[in-house]
PDB file of C-alpha atoms in Angstrom:
ATOM      1  CA  UNK A   1     -10.614  -4.254 -19.855  1.00 85.00           C
ATOM      2  CA  UNK A   2     -10.539  -2.511 -16.513  1.00 94.00           C
ATOM      3  CA  UNK A   3     -12.999   0.226 -15.706  1.00 95.00           C
ATOM      4  CA  UNK A   4     -11.327   3.630 -15.280  1.00 96.00           C
ATOM      5  CA  UNK A   5     -12.540   6.194 -12.747  1.00 97.00           C
ATOM      6  CA  UNK A   6     -11.163   9.729 -12.742  1.00 97.00           C
ATOM      7  CA  UNK A   7     -11.046  10.809  -9.096  1.00 98.00           C
ATOM      8  CA  UNK A   8     -10.019  14.234  -7.833  1.00 98.00           C
ATOM      9  CA  UNK A   9      -6.614  13.749  -6.141  1.00 97.00           C
ATOM     10  CA  UNK A  10      -7.199  16.549  -3.645  1.00 97.00           C
ATOM     11  CA  UNK A  11     -10.908  16.200  -2.900  1.00 98.00           C
ATOM     12  CA  UNK A  12     -11.993  12.646  -3.820  1.00 98.00           C
ATOM     13  CA  UNK A  13     -15.665  12.374  -4.801  1.00 98.00           C
ATOM     14  CA  UNK A  14     -17.477  10.238  -2.211  1.00 98.00           C
ATOM     15  CA  UNK A  15     -19.714   8.512  -4.782  1.00 98.00           C
ATOM     16  CA  UNK A  16     -16.683   7.411  -6.819  1.00 98.00           C
ATOM     17  CA  UNK A  17     -14.819   6.216  -3.737  1.00 98.00           C
ATOM     18  CA  UNK A  18     -17.917   4.161  -2.871  1.00 98.00           C
ATOM     19  CA  UNK A  19     -17.768   2.502  -6.304  1.00 98.00           C
ATOM     20  CA  UNK A  20     -14.114   1.548  -5.775  1.00 98.00           C
ATOM     21  CA  UNK A  21     -14.883   0.155  -2.329  1.00 98.00           C
ATOM     22  CA  UNK A  22     -17.730  -1.908  -3.776  1.00 98.00           C
ATOM     23  CA  UNK A  23     -15.227  -3.434  -6.208  1.00 98.00           C
ATOM     24  CA  UNK A  24     -12.825  -4.210  -3.347  1.00 98.00           C
ATOM     25  CA  UNK A  25     -15.569  -5.805  -1.258  1.00 98.00           C
ATOM     26  CA  UNK A  26     -16.438  -8.083  -4.180  1.00 98.00           C
ATOM     27  CA  UNK A  27     -12.848  -9.327  -4.326  1.00 98.00           C
ATOM     28  CA  UNK A  28     -11.680  -6.975  -7.050  1.00 98.00           C
ATOM     29  CA  UNK A  29      -8.107  -5.883  -7.741  1.00 98.00           C
ATOM     30  CA  UNK A  30      -7.463  -2.203  -8.390  1.00 98.00           C
ATOM     31  CA  UNK A  31      -4.695   0.090  -9.590  1.00 97.00           C
ATOM     32  CA  UNK A  32      -4.540   3.357  -7.663  1.00 97.00           C
ATOM     33  CA  UNK A  33      -2.316   6.385  -6.904  1.00 96.00           C
ATOM     34  CA  UNK A  34      -0.430   6.760  -3.626  1.00 97.00           C
ATOM     35  CA  UNK A  35       1.953   9.413  -2.316  1.00 96.00           C
ATOM     36  CA  UNK A  36       4.928   7.531  -3.796  1.00 95.00           C
ATOM     37  CA  UNK A  37       3.729   5.920  -7.034  1.00 94.00           C
ATOM     38  CA  UNK A  38       0.812   4.077  -8.565  1.00 95.00           C
ATOM     39  CA  UNK A  39       0.086   0.802  -6.832  1.00 95.00           C
ATOM     40  CA  UNK A  40      -1.863  -2.423  -7.247  1.00 97.00           C
ATOM     41  CA  UNK A  41      -4.019  -3.609  -4.388  1.00 97.00           C
ATOM     42  CA  UNK A  42      -7.029  -5.373  -2.925  1.00 98.00           C
ATOM     43  CA  UNK A  43      -8.694  -6.052   0.420  1.00 98.00           C
ATOM     44  CA  UNK A  44      -6.106  -7.996   2.465  1.00 98.00           C
ATOM     45  CA  UNK A  45      -8.884 -10.224   3.862  1.00 98.00           C
ATOM     46  CA  UNK A  46      -9.853 -11.561   0.436  1.00 98.00           C
ATOM     47  CA  UNK A  47      -7.420 -14.429  -0.109  1.00 97.00           C
ATOM     48  CA  UNK A  48      -8.380 -14.999  -3.761  1.00 98.00           C
ATOM     49  CA  UNK A  49      -7.781 -11.324  -4.549  1.00 98.00           C
ATOM     50  CA  UNK A  50      -4.395 -11.405  -2.798  1.00 98.00           C
ATOM     51  CA  UNK A  51      -3.468 -14.499  -4.816  1.00 97.00           C
ATOM     52  CA  UNK A  52      -4.429 -12.637  -8.001  1.00 97.00           C
ATOM     53  CA  UNK A  53      -2.016  -9.849  -7.116  1.00 97.00           C
ATOM     54  CA  UNK A  54       0.743 -12.431  -6.645  1.00 97.00           C
ATOM     55  CA  UNK A  55      -0.003 -13.686 -10.160  1.00 96.00           C
ATOM     56  CA  UNK A  56      -0.118 -10.188 -11.650  1.00 95.00           C
ATOM     57  CA  UNK A  57       3.220  -9.296 -10.087  1.00 94.00           C
ATOM     58  CA  UNK A  58       4.752 -12.745 -10.730  1.00 93.00           C
ATOM     59  CA  UNK A  59       5.907 -12.569  -7.135  1.00 93.00           C
ATOM     60  CA  UNK A  60       7.225 -15.564  -5.136  1.00 93.00           C
ATOM     61  CA  UNK A  61       4.864 -16.666  -2.353  1.00 88.00           C
ATOM     62  CA  UNK A  62       7.620 -16.303   0.281  1.00 90.00           C
ATOM     63  CA  UNK A  63       7.672 -12.512  -0.289  1.00 93.00           C
ATOM     64  CA  UNK A  64       4.509 -11.070   1.313  1.00 95.00           C
ATOM     65  CA  UNK A  65       3.156  -7.701   0.243  1.00 97.00           C
ATOM     66  CA  UNK A  66       2.910  -4.664   2.469  1.00 98.00           C
ATOM     67  CA  UNK A  67      -0.437  -3.021   3.140  1.00 98.00           C
ATOM     68  CA  UNK A  68      -1.925   0.383   3.915  1.00 98.00           C
ATOM     69  CA  UNK A  69      -3.694   1.446   7.085  1.00 98.00           C
ATOM     70  CA  UNK A  70      -5.630   4.659   7.605  1.00 96.00           C
ATOM     71  CA  UNK A  71      -3.915   5.835  10.794  1.00 96.00           C
ATOM     72  CA  UNK A  72      -1.483   5.006  13.588  1.00 95.00           C
ATOM     73  CA  UNK A  73      -4.427   3.721  15.640  1.00 94.00           C
ATOM     74  CA  UNK A  74      -5.306   1.429  12.746  1.00 95.00           C
ATOM     75  CA  UNK A  75      -1.688   0.220  12.539  1.00 96.00           C
ATOM     76  CA  UNK A  76      -1.782  -0.932  16.164  1.00 95.00           C
ATOM     77  CA  UNK A  77      -4.528  -3.413  15.255  1.00 97.00           C
ATOM     78  CA  UNK A  78      -2.270  -5.199  12.771  1.00 98.00           C
ATOM     79  CA  UNK A  79       1.239  -4.598  14.120  1.00 98.00           C
ATOM     80  CA  UNK A  80       2.728  -4.753  17.602  1.00 97.00           C
ATOM     81  CA  UNK A  81       3.818  -1.166  18.267  1.00 97.00           C
ATOM     82  CA  UNK A  82       6.327  -0.508  21.049  1.00 95.00           C
ATOM     83  CA  UNK A  83       6.810   2.850  22.763  1.00 96.00           C
ATOM     84  CA  UNK A  84       9.758   3.878  20.582  1.00 96.00           C
ATOM     85  CA  UNK A  85       7.964   2.822  17.408  1.00 97.00           C
ATOM     86  CA  UNK A  86       4.834   4.706  18.472  1.00 97.00           C
ATOM     87  CA  UNK A  87       6.711   7.967  19.064  1.00 97.00           C
ATOM     88  CA  UNK A  88       8.570   7.740  15.755  1.00 97.00           C
ATOM     89  CA  UNK A  89       5.490   6.887  13.718  1.00 97.00           C
ATOM     90  CA  UNK A  90       3.357   9.538  15.392  1.00 97.00           C
ATOM     91  CA  UNK A  91       5.838  12.211  14.275  1.00 97.00           C
ATOM     92  CA  UNK A  92       6.227  10.945  10.721  1.00 97.00           C
ATOM     93  CA  UNK A  93       2.832   9.637   9.611  1.00 97.00           C
ATOM     94  CA  UNK A  94       1.113   9.914   7.279  1.00 97.00           C
ATOM     95  CA  UNK A  95       4.083   9.838   4.962  1.00 97.00           C
ATOM     96  CA  UNK A  96       6.242   7.993   2.458  1.00 98.00           C
ATOM     97  CA  UNK A  97       7.327   5.216   4.806  1.00 98.00           C
ATOM     98  CA  UNK A  98       6.797   1.476   5.063  1.00 98.00           C
ATOM     99  CA  UNK A  99       7.321   0.252   8.616  1.00 98.00           C
ATOM    100  CA  UNK A 100       8.188  -3.359   9.384  1.00 98.00           C
ATOM    101  CA  UNK A 101       6.567  -4.552  12.612  1.00 98.00           C
ATOM    102  CA  UNK A 102       5.692  -7.845  14.311  1.00 98.00           C
ATOM    103  CA  UNK A 103       2.243  -8.783  13.000  1.00 98.00           C
ATOM    104  CA  UNK A 104      -0.797  -9.362  15.195  1.00 98.00           C
ATOM    105  CA  UNK A 105      -3.228 -12.276  14.987  1.00 97.00           C
ATOM    106  CA  UNK A 106      -5.555 -10.137  12.855  1.00 97.00           C
ATOM    107  CA  UNK A 107      -3.166 -10.267   9.888  1.00 98.00           C
ATOM    108  CA  UNK A 108      -4.004 -13.021   7.355  1.00 97.00           C
ATOM    109  CA  UNK A 109      -1.226 -15.632   7.114  1.00 96.00           C
ATOM    110  CA  UNK A 110      -0.716 -14.858   3.421  1.00 96.00           C
ATOM    111  CA  UNK A 111       0.353 -11.323   4.430  1.00 97.00           C
ATOM    112  CA  UNK A 112       2.935 -12.464   7.034  1.00 96.00           C
ATOM    113  CA  UNK A 113       6.618 -13.262   6.546  1.00 95.00           C
ATOM    114  CA  UNK A 114       8.106 -16.435   8.019  1.00 94.00           C
ATOM    115  CA  UNK A 115       9.272 -14.239  10.893  1.00 96.00           C
ATOM    116  CA  UNK A 116       5.624 -13.151  11.451  1.00 97.00           C
ATOM    117  CA  UNK A 117       6.383  -9.560  10.456  1.00 98.00           C
ATOM    118  CA  UNK A 118       4.389  -7.146   8.303  1.00 98.00           C
ATOM    119  CA  UNK A 119       5.094  -4.045   6.246  1.00 98.00           C
ATOM    120  CA  UNK A 120       2.579  -1.269   6.925  1.00 98.00           C
ATOM    121  CA  UNK A 121       2.048   2.162   5.347  1.00 97.00           C
ATOM    122  CA  UNK A 122      -0.108   5.186   6.186  1.00 98.00           C
ATOM    123  CA  UNK A 123       0.038   7.104   2.895  1.00 97.00           C
ATOM    124  CA  UNK A 124      -0.211  10.861   2.661  1.00 97.00           C
ATOM    125  CA  UNK A 125      -2.714  10.711  -0.169  1.00 97.00           C
ATOM    126  CA  UNK A 126      -6.378  11.815  -0.015  1.00 98.00           C
ATOM    127  CA  UNK A 127      -7.603   9.081  -2.382  1.00 98.00           C
ATOM    128  CA  UNK A 128      -5.922   6.341  -0.336  1.00 98.00           C
ATOM    129  CA  UNK A 129      -7.234   7.783   2.905  1.00 98.00           C
ATOM    130  CA  UNK A 130     -10.777   7.983   1.546  1.00 98.00           C
ATOM    131  CA  UNK A 131     -10.602   4.378   0.319  1.00 98.00           C
ATOM    132  CA  UNK A 132      -9.277   3.037   3.612  1.00 98.00           C
ATOM    133  CA  UNK A 133     -11.837   4.856   5.715  1.00 97.00           C
ATOM    134  CA  UNK A 134     -14.747   3.817   3.493  1.00 98.00           C
ATOM    135  CA  UNK A 135     -13.615   0.177   3.267  1.00 98.00           C
ATOM    136  CA  UNK A 136     -12.718  -0.184   6.943  1.00 96.00           C
ATOM    137  CA  UNK A 137      -9.962  -2.714   6.137  1.00 95.00           C
ATOM    138  CA  UNK A 138      -6.312  -2.377   5.147  1.00 98.00           C
ATOM    139  CA  UNK A 139      -5.554  -2.471   1.414  1.00 98.00           C
ATOM    140  CA  UNK A 140      -2.671  -4.443  -0.071  1.00 98.00           C
ATOM    141  CA  UNK A 141       0.010  -2.140  -1.448  1.00 97.00           C
ATOM    142  CA  UNK A 142       2.540  -3.061  -4.112  1.00 95.00           C
ATOM    143  CA  UNK A 143       4.093  -0.905  -6.802  1.00 92.00           C
ATOM    144  CA  UNK A 144       2.571  -0.984 -10.269  1.00 91.00           C
ATOM    145  CA  UNK A 145       5.798  -2.288 -11.794  1.00 82.00           C
ATOM    146  CA  UNK A 146       7.272  -5.562 -12.915  1.00 64.00           C
ATOM    147  CA  UNK A 147       8.426  -7.714  -9.983  1.00 60.00           C
ATOM    148  CA  UNK A 148      12.086  -7.169 -10.909  1.00 57.00           C
ATOM    149  CA  UNK A 149      11.678  -3.378 -10.997  1.00 55.00           C
ATOM    150  CA  UNK A 150      10.762  -2.437  -7.436  1.00 52.00           C
ATOM    151  CA  UNK A 151      12.828   0.744  -7.895  1.00 49.00           C
ATOM    152  CA  UNK A 152       9.837   2.119  -9.757  1.00 47.00           C
ATOM    153  CA  UNK A 153      11.944   3.522 -12.576  1.00 50.00           C
ATOM    154  CA  UNK A 154       9.573   2.237 -15.234  1.00 56.00           C
ATOM    155  CA  UNK A 155       6.402   2.430 -13.159  1.00 60.00           C
ATOM    156  CA  UNK A 156       3.320   4.214 -14.401  1.00 78.00           C
ATOM    157  CA  UNK A 157       2.732   7.921 -14.002  1.00 86.00           C
ATOM    158  CA  UNK A 158      -1.043   8.184 -14.430  1.00 90.00           C
ATOM    159  CA  UNK A 159      -4.237   6.279 -15.112  1.00 89.00           C
ATOM    160  CA  UNK A 160      -3.557   6.089 -18.856  1.00 90.00           C
ATOM    161  CA  UNK A 161      -0.235   4.335 -18.253  1.00 91.00           C
ATOM    162  CA  UNK A 162      -1.964   2.029 -15.778  1.00 91.00           C
ATOM    163  CA  UNK A 163      -4.511   1.052 -18.404  1.00 92.00           C
ATOM    164  CA  UNK A 164      -1.788   0.321 -20.952  1.00 91.00           C
ATOM    165  CA  UNK A 165       0.127  -1.958 -18.584  1.00 90.00           C
ATOM    166  CA  UNK A 166      -2.527  -3.501 -16.356  1.00 93.00           C
ATOM    167  CA  UNK A 167      -5.877  -2.878 -18.036  1.00 92.00           C
ATOM    168  CA  UNK A 168      -6.298  -6.576 -18.861  1.00 95.00           C
ATOM    169  CA  UNK A 169      -5.210  -7.735 -15.397  1.00 96.00           C
ATOM    170  CA  UNK A 170      -7.079  -5.591 -12.867  1.00 97.00           C
ATOM    171  CA  UNK A 171     -10.778  -4.817 -12.423  1.00 98.00           C
ATOM    172  CA  UNK A 172     -10.652  -1.067 -11.868  1.00 98.00           C
ATOM    173  CA  UNK A 173      -8.156   1.758 -12.335  1.00 97.00           C
ATOM    174  CA  UNK A 174      -8.258   5.032 -10.443  1.00 97.00           C
ATOM    175  CA  UNK A 175      -6.896   7.904 -12.502  1.00 97.00           C
ATOM    176  CA  UNK A 176      -5.820  10.385  -9.854  1.00 97.00           C
ATOM    177  CA  UNK A 177      -3.462  12.432 -12.002  1.00 94.00           C
ATOM    178  CA  UNK A 178       0.293  12.122 -12.382  1.00 94.00           C
ATOM    179  CA  UNK A 179       2.437  10.695  -9.598  1.00 94.00           C
ATOM    180  CA  UNK A 180       6.185  10.775 -10.155  1.00 91.00           C
ATOM    181  CA  UNK A 181       7.457   7.363  -8.967  1.00 91.00           C
ATOM    182  CA  UNK A 182       9.630   7.493  -5.860  1.00 93.00           C
ATOM    183  CA  UNK A 183       9.412   4.394  -3.622  1.00 94.00           C
ATOM    184  CA  UNK A 184       8.775   4.616   0.105  1.00 96.00           C
ATOM    185  CA  UNK A 185      11.542   4.470   2.679  1.00 98.00           C
ATOM    186  CA  UNK A 186      11.417   1.109   4.479  1.00 98.00           C
ATOM    187  CA  UNK A 187      12.254   1.079   8.182  1.00 98.00           C
ATOM    188  CA  UNK A 188      12.251  -1.854  10.593  1.00 98.00           C
ATOM    189  CA  UNK A 189      10.798  -0.996  14.000  1.00 98.00           C
ATOM    190  CA  UNK A 190      10.900  -4.548  15.318  1.00 97.00           C
ATOM    191  CA  UNK A 191      13.318  -3.463  18.072  1.00 95.00           C
ATOM    192  CA  UNK A 192      13.847  -0.174  19.905  1.00 92.00           C
ATOM    193  CA  UNK A 193      16.640   0.627  17.439  1.00 95.00           C
ATOM    194  CA  UNK A 194      15.251   1.602  14.009  1.00 97.00           C
ATOM    195  CA  UNK A 195      16.904  -0.102  11.047  1.00 98.00           C
ATOM    196  CA  UNK A 196      16.719   1.549   7.633  1.00 98.00           C
ATOM    197  CA  UNK A 197      16.156  -1.222   5.090  1.00 97.00           C
ATOM    198  CA  UNK A 198      15.683   0.998   2.029  1.00 97.00           C
ATOM    199  CA  UNK A 199      16.109   4.713   1.475  1.00 97.00           C
ATOM    200  CA  UNK A 200      13.334   6.246  -0.600  1.00 96.00           C
ATOM    201  CA  UNK A 201      11.084   9.283  -0.613  1.00 97.00           C
ATOM    202  CA  UNK A 202      10.700   9.521   3.172  1.00 97.00           C
ATOM    203  CA  UNK A 203      13.490  11.359   5.013  1.00 97.00           C
ATOM    204  CA  UNK A 204      15.693   9.009   7.036  1.00 97.00           C
ATOM    205  CA  UNK A 205      17.108  11.611   9.455  1.00 96.00           C
ATOM    206  CA  UNK A 206      14.332  11.229  12.087  1.00 95.00           C
ATOM    207  CA  UNK A 207      15.280   7.547  12.424  1.00 96.00           C
ATOM    208  CA  UNK A 208      19.052   7.864  12.718  1.00 93.00           C
TER     209      UNK A 208
END
């Protein structure tokens, strides 16, 4: 069974964040709260951990996962950010958006689409931010749902639900209180003309 850590969602305890990061560095898979819903993730540079998430989600290998970065500066290390994309992201991050960008050479191949693109988030969530800053690497981000339920309708609301559904599959669960599931808005910024791929929690008006 997975270990469960109760972490303050507004002021995450540094010693508990350090324990989660230690798990990630050892190749562990975690379940954690974001600003949109509970997610499953790992260090994107640990290939075995990424492969475990594919197995947990029963996800086809041709559908790469998105990942979380700590800031816009951090995004520019893993995605090619044009002037238009930079201005739009600067005004709307952190927030409930997943941005599709051309990936850089730093991105592991397993995280790239055939078109060499990536999906990147900067979540507006103190626990996520603390994890990312302590780890120093992006964290894989996929919803804690069945692969055929990306809408999040039946996704978990808190750490107890996470334990019921994924306690035998992940190494550690962060209980950061209830998060009502509402998936991120997905926007392609591959060109200078934003393309809304999925409407979700993030407002689409700034990109129209």
